[in-house]
Coordinates of C-alpha atoms and ligand atoms in Angstrom, one line a residue:
X285 CA -1.2 -1.5 30.9
X286 CA 2.3 -0.5 29.6
X287 CA 2.8 2.4 27.1
X288 CA 2.4 0.0 24.2
X289 CA -1.1 -1.2 25.3
X290 CA -0.3 -4.9 24.5
X291 CA 1.0 -3.9 21.0
X292 CA 4.3 -5.5 19.9
X293 CA 7.1 -3.0 20.6
X294 CA 10.2 -5.1 21.0
X295 CA 10.7 -5.8 17.3
X296 CA 10.6 -3.1 14.5
X297 CA 8.0 -3.4 11.7
X298 CA 9.6 -3.6 8.3
X299 CA 9.4 -0.5 6.2
X300 CA 6.9 -0.7 3.3
X301 CA 5.2 1.6 0.8
X302 CA 1.5 1.3 0.2
X303 CA 0.1 3.0 -2.9
X304 CA -3.5 2.7 -1.6
X305 CA -2.7 5.5 0.9
X306 CA -1.8 8.1 -1.7
X307 CA -4.1 11.1 -1.8
X308 CA -4.4 10.7 -5.6
X309 CA -5.3 7.0 -5.3
X310 CA -8.0 7.7 -2.7
X311 CA -9.5 10.6 -4.7
X312 CA -9.5 8.3 -7.8
X313 CA -11.3 5.6 -5.7
X314 CA -13.9 8.2 -4.8
X315 CA -14.3 9.1 -8.5
X316 CA -14.7 5.5 -9.7
X317 CA -17.3 5.0 -7.0
X318 CA -19.2 8.1 -8.0
X319 CA -18.4 10.2 -4.9
X320 CA -17.0 13.8 -4.9
X321 CA -13.2 13.5 -4.2
X322 CA -10.8 15.9 -2.6
X323 CA -8.9 17.8 -5.3
X324 CA -5.1 17.1 -5.1
X325 CA -3.9 20.0 -7.2
X326 CA -4.1 22.6 -4.4
X327 CA -2.9 22.7 -0.8
X328 CA -4.3 19.9 1.4
X329 CA -3.6 18.3 4.7
X330 CA -2.9 14.6 5.3
X331 CA -2.3 12.4 8.4
X332 CA -1.0 8.8 8.5
X333 CA -1.9 7.1 11.8
X334 CA 0.6 4.5 13.1
X335 CA 3.1 5.2 10.3
X336 CA 5.8 2.7 11.4
X337 CA 9.1 3.4 9.7
X338 CA 7.4 6.2 7.7
X339 CA 8.3 5.1 4.2
X340 CA 4.7 5.7 2.9
X341 CA 4.2 9.1 4.4
X342 CA 7.7 10.3 3.4
X343 CA 7.1 9.2 -0.2
X344 CA 3.7 10.9 -0.3
X345 CA 5.1 14.2 1.2
X346 CA 7.9 14.2 -1.3
X347 CA 5.6 13.7 -4.2
X348 CA 3.1 16.4 -3.1
X349 CA 5.2 19.4 -2.1
X350 CA 2.0 21.5 -1.9
X351 CA 0.4 19.2 0.7
X352 CA 1.1 19.3 4.4
X353 CA 1.8 15.9 5.9
X354 CA 1.7 14.5 9.4
X355 CA 2.3 11.0 10.8
X356 CA 2.4 9.5 14.3
X357 CA 3.6 6.4 16.0
X358 CA 4.2 5.6 19.7
X359 CA 7.2 3.4 19.0
X360 CA 10.2 5.8 19.4
X361 CA 12.4 3.5 17.2
X362 CA 9.9 3.9 14.3
X363 CA 9.6 7.6 14.9
X364 CA 13.3 8.1 14.8
X365 CA 13.6 6.1 11.5
X366 CA 10.8 8.1 9.9
X367 CA 12.3 11.4 11.0
X368 CA 15.7 10.4 9.8
X369 CA 14.5 9.7 6.3
X370 CA 12.4 13.0 6.2
X371 CA 15.5 14.9 7.4
X372 CA 17.8 13.3 4.8
X373 CA 15.4 14.4 2.1
X374 CA 14.8 17.8 3.7
X375 CA 11.0 17.3 3.5
X376 CA 9.8 20.6 5.0
X377 CA 6.1 19.5 4.6
X378 CA 6.5 16.4 6.8
X379 CA 6.0 16.3 10.6
X380 CA 6.6 13.0 12.4
X381 CA 5.0 12.9 15.8
X382 CA 5.9 10.6 18.7
X383 CA 2.4 10.2 20.1
X384 CA -0.2 7.6 20.9
X385 CA -3.7 7.3 19.5
X386 CA -5.0 8.3 22.9
X387 CA -2.9 11.5 22.9
X388 CA -4.2 12.4 19.4
X389 CA -7.8 11.7 20.3
X390 CA -7.4 13.9 23.4
X391 CA -6.2 16.8 21.2
X392 CA -2.8 16.9 22.8
X393 CA -1.1 17.8 19.5
X394 CA -1.8 21.1 17.7
X395 CA -3.1 20.0 14.3
X396 CA -5.0 21.7 11.4
X397 CA -8.3 20.3 10.0
X398 CA -7.4 17.3 7.8
X399 CA -8.4 16.4 4.2
X400 CA -7.0 12.8 4.4
X401 CA -6.5 10.4 7.2
X402 CA -5.1 7.0 6.5
X403 CA -4.1 3.9 8.5
X404 CA -2.5 0.7 7.2
X405 CA -2.2 -2.4 9.3
X406 CA -3.8 -0.7 12.4
X407 CA -7.5 -1.0 12.9
X408 CA -7.9 -4.7 13.5
X409 CA -4.5 -5.1 15.2
X410 CA -5.2 -2.8 18.2
X411 CA -7.5 -2.9 21.3
X412 CA -11.1 -1.8 21.1
X413 CA -10.2 1.2 23.3
X414 CA -7.6 2.3 20.8
X415 CA -10.0 1.8 17.9
X416 CA -12.3 4.2 19.8
X417 CA -9.5 6.8 20.0
X418 CA -9.1 6.6 16.3
X419 CA -12.8 7.3 15.8
X420 CA -12.6 10.3 18.2
X421 CA -9.5 11.6 16.3
X422 CA -11.3 11.4 13.0
X423 CA -14.4 13.0 14.4
X424 CA -12.2 15.8 15.8
X425 CA -10.0 16.6 12.8
X426 CA -11.4 15.4 9.5
X427 CA -12.9 18.1 7.4
X428 CA -16.4 17.7 5.9
X429 CA -15.8 16.0 2.5
X430 CA -12.4 14.6 3.8
X431 CA -11.4 11.0 3.0
X432 CA -10.4 8.2 5.3
X433 CA -8.6 5.0 4.3
X434 CA -8.7 2.1 6.7
X435 CA -7.8 -1.6 6.1
X436 CA -8.4 -4.5 8.4
X437 CA -8.5 -8.3 8.7
X438 CA -12.1 -9.2 7.9
X439 CA -14.8 -11.7 8.6
X440 CA -16.1 -14.1 7.4
X441 CA -12.9 -14.8 5.4
X442 CA -10.7 -15.2 8.5
X443 CA -13.0 -17.8 10.1
X444 CA -11.0 -20.8 9.0
X445 CA -7.7 -19.4 10.0
X446 CA -8.5 -17.7 13.4
X447 CA -7.1 -20.7 15.4
X448 CA -3.7 -20.3 13.8
X449 CA -3.3 -16.8 15.2
X450 CA -4.4 -18.1 18.6
X451 CA -1.9 -20.9 18.4
X452 CA 0.9 -18.4 17.7
X453 CA -0.2 -15.9 20.4
X454 CA -0.7 -18.6 23.1
X455 CA 2.7 -20.1 22.2
X456 CA 4.3 -16.6 22.6
X457 CA 2.6 -16.0 25.9
X458 CA 3.9 -19.3 27.3
X459 CA 7.4 -18.9 26.0
X460 CA 8.8 -15.6 27.1
X461 CA 12.1 -15.8 25.0
X462 CA 13.3 -13.0 22.7
X463 CA 10.8 -12.3 19.9
X464 CA 12.8 -13.6 17.0
X465 CA 13.4 -16.9 18.8
X466 CA 9.8 -17.0 19.8
X467 CA 8.7 -16.8 16.2
X468 CA 11.2 -19.4 15.1
X469 CA 9.8 -21.8 17.7
X470 CA 6.2 -21.0 16.7
X471 CA 7.0 -21.7 13.0
X472 CA 8.5 -25.0 14.0
X473 CA 5.5 -25.8 16.2
X474 CA 2.9 -25.2 13.4
X475 CA 5.0 -27.2 11.0
X476 CA 5.3 -30.1 13.4
X477 CA 1.6 -30.1 14.2
X478 CA 0.9 -30.1 10.5
X479 CA 3.3 -33.0 9.8
X480 CA 1.9 -35.0 12.8
X481 CA -1.4 -35.0 10.9
X482 CA -3.3 -32.4 13.1
X483 CA -6.8 -32.4 11.8
X484 CA -6.9 -28.6 11.9
X485 CA -4.4 -28.4 9.1
X486 CA -6.8 -29.7 6.4
X487 CA -5.0 -28.2 3.4
X488 CA -7.7 -25.5 2.9
X489 CA -6.6 -22.6 0.6
X490 CA -6.7 -20.0 3.3
X491 CA -4.7 -22.0 5.8
X492 CA -2.1 -22.9 3.2
X493 CA -1.7 -19.2 2.4
X494 CA -1.1 -18.4 6.1
X495 CA 1.3 -21.3 6.6
X496 CA 3.3 -20.2 3.5
X497 CA 3.5 -16.7 5.0
X498 CA 4.5 -18.1 8.4
X499 CA 7.4 -20.0 6.7
X500 CA 8.5 -17.1 4.5
X501 CA 7.9 -13.7 6.1
X502 CA 10.3 -11.8 8.4
X503 CA 9.9 -12.0 12.1
X504 CA 9.1 -8.2 12.3
X505 CA 6.1 -8.6 10.0
X506 CA 4.9 -11.8 11.7
X507 CA 5.1 -10.4 15.2
X508 CA 3.1 -7.3 14.3
X509 CA 0.6 -9.4 12.2
X510 CA -0.2 -12.1 14.9
X511 CA 1.1 -11.2 18.3
X512 CA -0.8 -8.1 19.4
X513 CA -3.2 -8.6 22.3
X514 CA -6.0 -6.6 20.6
X515 CA -5.8 -8.6 17.3
X516 CA -9.3 -9.2 16.1
X517 CA -10.7 -9.7 12.5
X518 CA -13.9 -7.5 12.1
X519 CA -17.1 -7.5 10.1
X520 CA -17.6 -4.5 7.8
X521 CA -20.9 -3.8 9.5
X522 CA -19.1 -3.2 12.8
X523 CA -16.4 -1.0 11.3
X524 CA -18.8 1.1 9.3
X525 CA -21.0 1.3 12.4
X526 CA -18.2 2.6 14.6
X527 CA -16.9 5.1 12.0
X528 CA -20.4 6.5 11.5
X529 CA -19.9 8.1 14.9
X530 CA -17.3 10.3 13.2
X531 CA -19.7 11.2 10.4
X532 CA -18.2 8.8 7.9
X533 CA -20.0 7.3 5.0
X534 CA -18.7 4.2 3.2
X535 CA -17.6 5.0 -0.4
X536 CA -16.1 1.8 -1.8
X537 CA -12.8 -0.1 -1.9
X538 CA -9.3 1.2 -2.4
X539 CA -8.9 -2.0 -4.5
X540 CA -10.1 -0.1 -7.6
X541 CA -11.5 -3.0 -9.7
X542 CA -14.0 -3.7 -6.9
X543 CA -15.9 -0.6 -8.2
X544 CA -17.0 -2.7 -11.2
X545 CA -19.2 -5.5 -9.7
X546 CA -19.9 -7.0 -13.1
X547 CA -16.3 -8.1 -13.3
X548 CA -16.3 -10.3 -10.2
X549 CA -19.9 -11.1 -9.2
X550 CA -22.3 -13.4 -11.1
X551 CA -25.6 -11.9 -12.4
X552 CA -27.4 -13.8 -9.6
X553 CA -25.0 -12.3 -7.0
X554 CA -25.4 -8.8 -8.4
X555 CA -29.2 -9.2 -8.3
X556 CA -29.0 -10.3 -4.6
X557 CA -27.0 -7.2 -3.7
X558 CA -29.1 -4.9 -5.8
X559 CA -32.1 -5.8 -3.6
X560 CA -30.4 -4.5 -0.4
X561 CA -30.8 -0.7 0.2
X562 CA -28.8 -0.4 3.5
X563 CA -25.2 0.1 2.5
X564 CA -23.6 -1.5 5.6
X565 CA -25.7 -4.6 5.2
X566 CA -25.1 -4.7 1.4
X567 CA -21.4 -4.5 1.8
X568 CA -21.4 -7.2 4.6
X569 CA -23.4 -9.5 2.2
X570 CA -20.7 -8.9 -0.4
X571 CA -18.1 -10.2 2.1
X572 CA -20.2 -13.4 2.5
X573 CA -20.3 -13.7 -1.3
X574 CA -16.5 -13.3 -1.6
X575 CA -15.5 -14.7 1.7
X576 CA -13.4 -11.6 2.3
X577 CA -10.5 -11.8 4.7
X578 CA -8.9 -8.3 4.2
X579 CA -10.8 -5.1 3.4
X580 CA -9.5 -1.7 2.2
X581 CA -12.3 0.7 2.9
X582 CA -12.6 4.3 1.7
X583 CA -14.9 6.6 3.7
X584 CA -15.9 10.2 3.3
X585 CA -17.2 12.5 5.9
X586 CA -20.5 13.5 4.3
X587 CA -20.2 11.6 1.0
X588 CA -21.8 13.5 -1.9
X589 CA -22.8 11.3 -4.9
X590 CA -21.9 12.7 -8.3
X591 CA -24.2 12.6 -11.4
X592 CA -22.9 11.0 -14.6
X593 CA -21.8 14.3 -16.1
X594 CA -19.9 15.4 -13.0
X595 CA -18.2 12.0 -12.8
X596 CA -17.3 12.2 -16.5
X597 CA -15.8 15.6 -15.8
X598 CA -13.5 14.1 -13.1
X599 CA -12.6 11.1 -15.3
X600 CA -11.6 13.6 -18.0
X601 CA -9.0 15.0 -15.6
X602 CA -7.2 11.7 -15.3
X603 CA -4.3 10.2 -17.3
X604 CA -2.6 6.9 -17.5
X605 CA 1.0 6.0 -17.8
X606 CA 3.0 2.7 -18.0
X607 CA 4.8 1.8 -14.8
X608 CA 6.1 -1.6 -15.9
X609 CA 7.9 -2.9 -18.9
X610 CA 5.4 -4.2 -21.5
X611 CA 6.7 -7.3 -23.2
X612 CA 6.5 -7.4 -26.9
X613 CA 3.6 -9.7 -27.8
X614 CA 2.6 -11.4 -31.1
X615 CA -0.4 -10.1 -32.9
X616 CA -3.7 -10.4 -30.9
X617 CA -5.1 -13.9 -30.6
X618 CA -8.3 -13.9 -32.7
X619 CA -9.8 -16.1 -29.9
X620 CA -9.0 -13.6 -27.2
X621 CA -12.1 -12.0 -25.5
X622 CA -12.9 -8.3 -26.0
X623 CA -11.4 -7.3 -22.7
X624 CA -8.0 -8.9 -23.4
X625 CA -7.9 -7.2 -26.8
X626 CA -8.8 -3.8 -25.2
X627 CA -6.2 -4.2 -22.4
X628 CA -3.5 -5.0 -25.0
X629 CA -4.5 -2.0 -27.1
X630 CA -4.3 0.3 -24.1
X631 CA -0.9 -1.0 -23.1
X632 CA 0.3 -0.6 -26.7
X633 CA -1.0 3.0 -26.8
X634 CA 0.7 3.8 -23.5
X635 CA 4.0 2.3 -24.8
X636 CA 4.3 5.6 -26.9
X637 CA 3.9 7.8 -23.8
X638 CA 1.2 8.8 -21.2
X639 CA -2.3 9.3 -22.4
X640 CA -5.4 11.0 -21.1
X641 CA -8.3 8.8 -20.3
X642 CA -10.3 10.8 -22.9
X643 CA -7.7 9.9 -25.6
X644 CA -7.9 6.2 -24.8
X645 CA -11.7 6.4 -24.8
X646 CA -11.6 7.9 -28.3
X647 CA -9.1 5.3 -29.4
X648 CA -11.5 2.5 -28.3
X649 CA -14.7 4.4 -29.2
X650 CA -16.1 3.8 -25.7
X651 CA -17.1 5.9 -22.8
X652 CA -14.7 7.3 -20.2
X653 CA -16.4 5.0 -17.6
X654 CA -15.7 1.9 -19.8
X655 CA -12.0 2.9 -20.2
X656 CA -11.8 3.6 -16.4
X657 CA -12.9 0.0 -15.7
X658 CA -10.1 -1.4 -17.9
X659 CA -7.6 1.0 -16.5
X660 CA -8.5 0.0 -12.9
X661 CA -7.7 -3.6 -13.8
X662 CA -4.3 -2.7 -15.3
X663 CA -3.5 -0.4 -12.4
X664 CA -4.3 -3.2 -9.9
X665 CA -2.0 -5.5 -11.8
X666 CA 0.8 -2.8 -11.4
X667 CA 1.1 -2.5 -15.2
X668 CA 0.0 1.2 -15.4
X669 CA -0.9 4.0 -13.0
X670 CA -3.5 6.7 -13.0
X671 CA -2.4 10.3 -12.5
X672 CA -4.1 13.7 -12.4
X673 CA -3.4 15.8 -15.5
X674 CA -1.2 18.7 -14.7
X675 CA 0.9 16.7 -12.2
X676 CA 4.0 17.1 -14.5
X677 CA 4.2 20.7 -13.3
X678 CA 4.7 19.6 -9.6
X679 CA 8.1 20.5 -8.3
X680 CA 10.2 17.3 -8.6
X681 CA 13.0 18.4 -6.3
X682 CA 11.7 16.9 -3.0
X683 CA 11.0 13.6 -4.6
X684 CA 14.4 13.5 -6.2
X685 CA 16.0 14.3 -2.8
X686 CA 14.1 11.5 -1.2
X687 CA 15.0 9.1 -4.0
X688 CA 18.6 9.9 -3.6
X689 CA 18.4 9.3 0.1
X690 CA 16.7 6.0 -0.4
X691 CA 19.2 5.0 -3.1
X692 CA 22.1 5.9 -0.8
X693 CA 20.5 3.8 2.0
X694 CA 20.2 0.9 -0.5
X695 CA 24.0 0.6 -0.6
X696 CA 23.9 -0.4 3.0
X697 CA 20.7 -2.4 3.3
X698 CA 17.4 -3.3 1.6
X699 CA 14.9 -1.6 3.9
X700 CA 13.3 1.1 1.7
X701 CA 12.0 -0.7 -1.4
X702 CA 10.2 2.1 -3.3
X703 CA 11.0 5.4 -5.0
X704 CA 8.8 8.6 -5.3
X705 CA 7.2 10.0 -8.4
X706 CA 5.6 13.5 -8.2
X707 CA 3.9 12.8 -11.5
X708 CA 2.0 9.8 -9.9
X709 CA 1.6 11.6 -6.6
X710 CA 3.1 8.5 -4.9
X711 CA 5.7 5.8 -5.1
X712 CA 6.8 2.9 -7.2
X713 CA 8.1 -0.4 -5.8
X714 CA 11.7 -0.7 -6.8
X715 CA 13.9 -3.7 -6.3
X716 CA 17.5 -3.5 -4.9
X717 CA 19.1 -3.6 -8.4
X718 CA 16.9 -0.7 -9.6
X719 CA 17.8 1.4 -6.6
X720 CA 21.5 0.7 -7.0
X721 CA 21.3 1.7 -10.6
X722 CA 19.4 4.8 -9.5
X723 CA 22.3 5.6 -7.2
X724 CA 24.7 5.4 -10.1
X725 CA 22.5 7.5 -12.4
X726 CA 21.9 10.1 -9.7
X727 CA 25.7 10.7 -9.5
X728 CA 26.1 11.0 -13.2
X729 CA 25.6 14.3 -15.2
X730 CA 21.8 14.6 -16.1
X731 CA 22.4 14.3 -19.9
X732 CA 25.2 11.6 -19.7
X733 CA 24.5 8.5 -21.7
X734 CA 25.0 5.6 -19.4
X735 CA 27.4 2.8 -20.3
X736 CA 25.7 -0.5 -19.3
X737 CA 29.1 -2.2 -18.7
X738 CA 30.3 0.6 -16.5
X739 CA 27.1 0.9 -14.5
X740 CA 27.0 -2.9 -14.0
X741 CA 30.5 -2.9 -12.6
X742 CA 29.6 -0.1 -10.2
X743 CA 26.4 -1.8 -9.0
X744 CA 28.4 -5.0 -8.5
X745 CA 30.8 -3.1 -6.2
X746 CA 27.9 -1.5 -4.3
X747 CA 26.3 -4.9 -3.9
X748 CA 29.4 -6.3 -2.3
X749 CA 28.7 -4.6 1.0
X750 CA 25.3 -6.5 1.3
X751 CA 27.1 -9.8 1.5
X752 CA 28.8 -8.7 4.8
X753 CA 25.4 -8.3 6.4
X754 CA 23.9 -11.7 5.3
X755 CA 23.9 -14.8 7.4
X756 CA 26.1 -17.3 5.5
X757 CA 24.0 -20.0 3.8
X758 CA 20.7 -18.0 4.3
X759 CA 18.1 -17.6 1.6
X760 CA 19.0 -13.9 1.6
X761 CA 22.6 -14.7 0.7
X762 CA 21.4 -17.1 -2.0
X763 CA 19.2 -14.3 -3.5
X764 CA 22.2 -11.9 -3.5
X765 CA 24.4 -14.5 -5.3
X766 CA 21.7 -14.9 -7.9
X767 CA 21.4 -11.1 -8.3
X768 CA 25.1 -10.8 -8.8
X769 CA 25.3 -13.5 -11.4
X770 CA 22.6 -12.0 -13.6
X771 CA 23.8 -8.4 -13.0
X772 CA 25.0 -7.4 -16.5
X773 CA 21.7 -8.5 -18.0
X774 CA 19.6 -6.9 -15.2
X775 CA 21.4 -3.6 -15.4
X776 CA 21.2 -3.5 -19.2
X777 CA 17.4 -4.1 -18.9
X778 CA 17.0 -1.4 -16.2
X779 CA 18.8 1.1 -18.3
X780 CA 16.9 0.2 -21.4
X781 CA 13.4 0.0 -20.0
X782 CA 13.2 1.4 -16.4
X783 CA 15.2 4.6 -16.9
X784 CA 12.7 6.0 -19.5
X785 CA 9.9 5.2 -17.0
X786 CA 11.8 7.1 -14.3
X787 CA 12.2 10.1 -16.6
X788 CA 8.6 10.1 -17.7
X789 CA 7.5 9.9 -14.0
X790 CA 9.8 12.8 -13.1
X791 CA 11.7 10.6 -10.6
X792 CA 15.3 11.2 -11.8
Ligands
LIG251 C1 1.6 -3.1 11.6 S1 2.5 -1.6 11.9 C2 2.1 -0.7 10.5 C3 3.0 0.4 10.2 C4 2.7 1.1 8.9 N1 1.4 1.7 8.9 C5 2.9 0.2 7.7 O1 2.0 -0.4 7.3 O2 4.1 0.0 7.3 C6 1.5 -0.7 13.2 C7 2.1 0.5 13.7 O3 1.2 1.2 14.6 C8 1.9 1.6 15.8 N2 0.9 1.6 16.9 C9 0.2 0.6 17.4 N3 -0.6 1.0 18.4 C10 -0.4 2.3 18.5 C11 -0.9 3.3 19.4 N4 -1.8 3.0 20.3 N5 -0.5 4.6 19.2 C12 0.4 4.9 18.3 N6 1.0 4.0 17.4 C13 0.6 2.8 17.6 C14 3.0 0.5 16.0 O4 4.1 1.0 16.7 C15 3.3 0.2 14.5 O5 4.4 1.0 14.1

């Protein structure tokens, strides 16, 4: 086997930020699922396995200056990009390692005991031997009470679409041309098969979803998603069984609304699950009920269940803040159900500034747990975010340095599509126009009142360089033209609505 163990190494994976990997998000997932979390307001250690271009771990390190962060990847191009971003932002608490999972499992790197270990897009995309290295690594370094986040392609939800991956992989194996051309041909092949009436392409929802991704997504993403030799969707029972060897107990999903079964399972389905005592089997049954194709599991080494009082104590340490622009809406529809009215009231309350969960519970005259359920729904819809009270005191300087580095990069390309917030203990997805406005604002005096016309003119000039890197006639070029045409309106909206959010979240 080569150094890359059959894993795609000739095309870089696009940079991305994943909020689920934030220490705060994972501790909140534990709280919502009734398990003792790791406190994030004191020094802690964090490791991201297979970090790719390192956007997530750099944002997390910048927004938790009191945490010590490590990441690894065996692809030197990925490591170099992650280090460059960390260096530009002078993140002294970030160490990017060029090492394989085998090296880490064998203890070849000097590491402290870890509070958090996360991996995004790794576990079901690598060989079984590499999965075993990850289990050994976790067993070796994770502290008792430490948290693991792992996501994976799951069964039974992938059953219908498995042959599409095989088609792409076989095609790649038989056509040893450069990767981008290979994917272009594979796209074409799948389309032609479908148009020729191949019975496999039966218009099922799952298959249509994958075909749309195949037509739309970048070659870098598609290669890493489909063309690794170890690629294999997994049953939760098998993943939880393997991780048990490292002392891990399943806690729940990083998809926060899944902690509230009543919202997505019928009474009959809940009764069915309630009758199953064995957690691994229960969770696997849930996947049959939902036909799950992607899982985001949270585990703790030695999970300790919390009683109601203890859990309420943790919920009382949480706040909520708007992360998106809330449209002005007419008076509540009398026919709207209780939840819609409550969600609206929460958003309206947050429009006047961040609130504690306790304040919102008092406003609605309900329990903290009831508010947490609604908040989880709003957070999953990217309308609001949870934060730990006291996070406004976190030193914002590293996050601001990283945001400036990302904004400066955005004048050259569109790779890093998120900015860091120390208040959230994580990042916020931010489009190109937002990052270019950030670049202009970062260069202005802190108390200067921005002039929308002037900022729009400067953003237009920064955007100009992007046209030079676009293929003429490509969808990317069309998107740039569209952005440029609507720029005065977009910039005015960013200054009016996004700038206050950046300030509240200590991002600027
Ligand atoms: C799909 S990418 C995900 C990157 C990043 N986690 C993200 O989601 O943006 C998987 C990453 O794992 C790395 N990787 C795969 N196998 C590895 C191994 N055996 N040792 C170290 N890194 C590995 C790849 O180089 C790649 O950067």
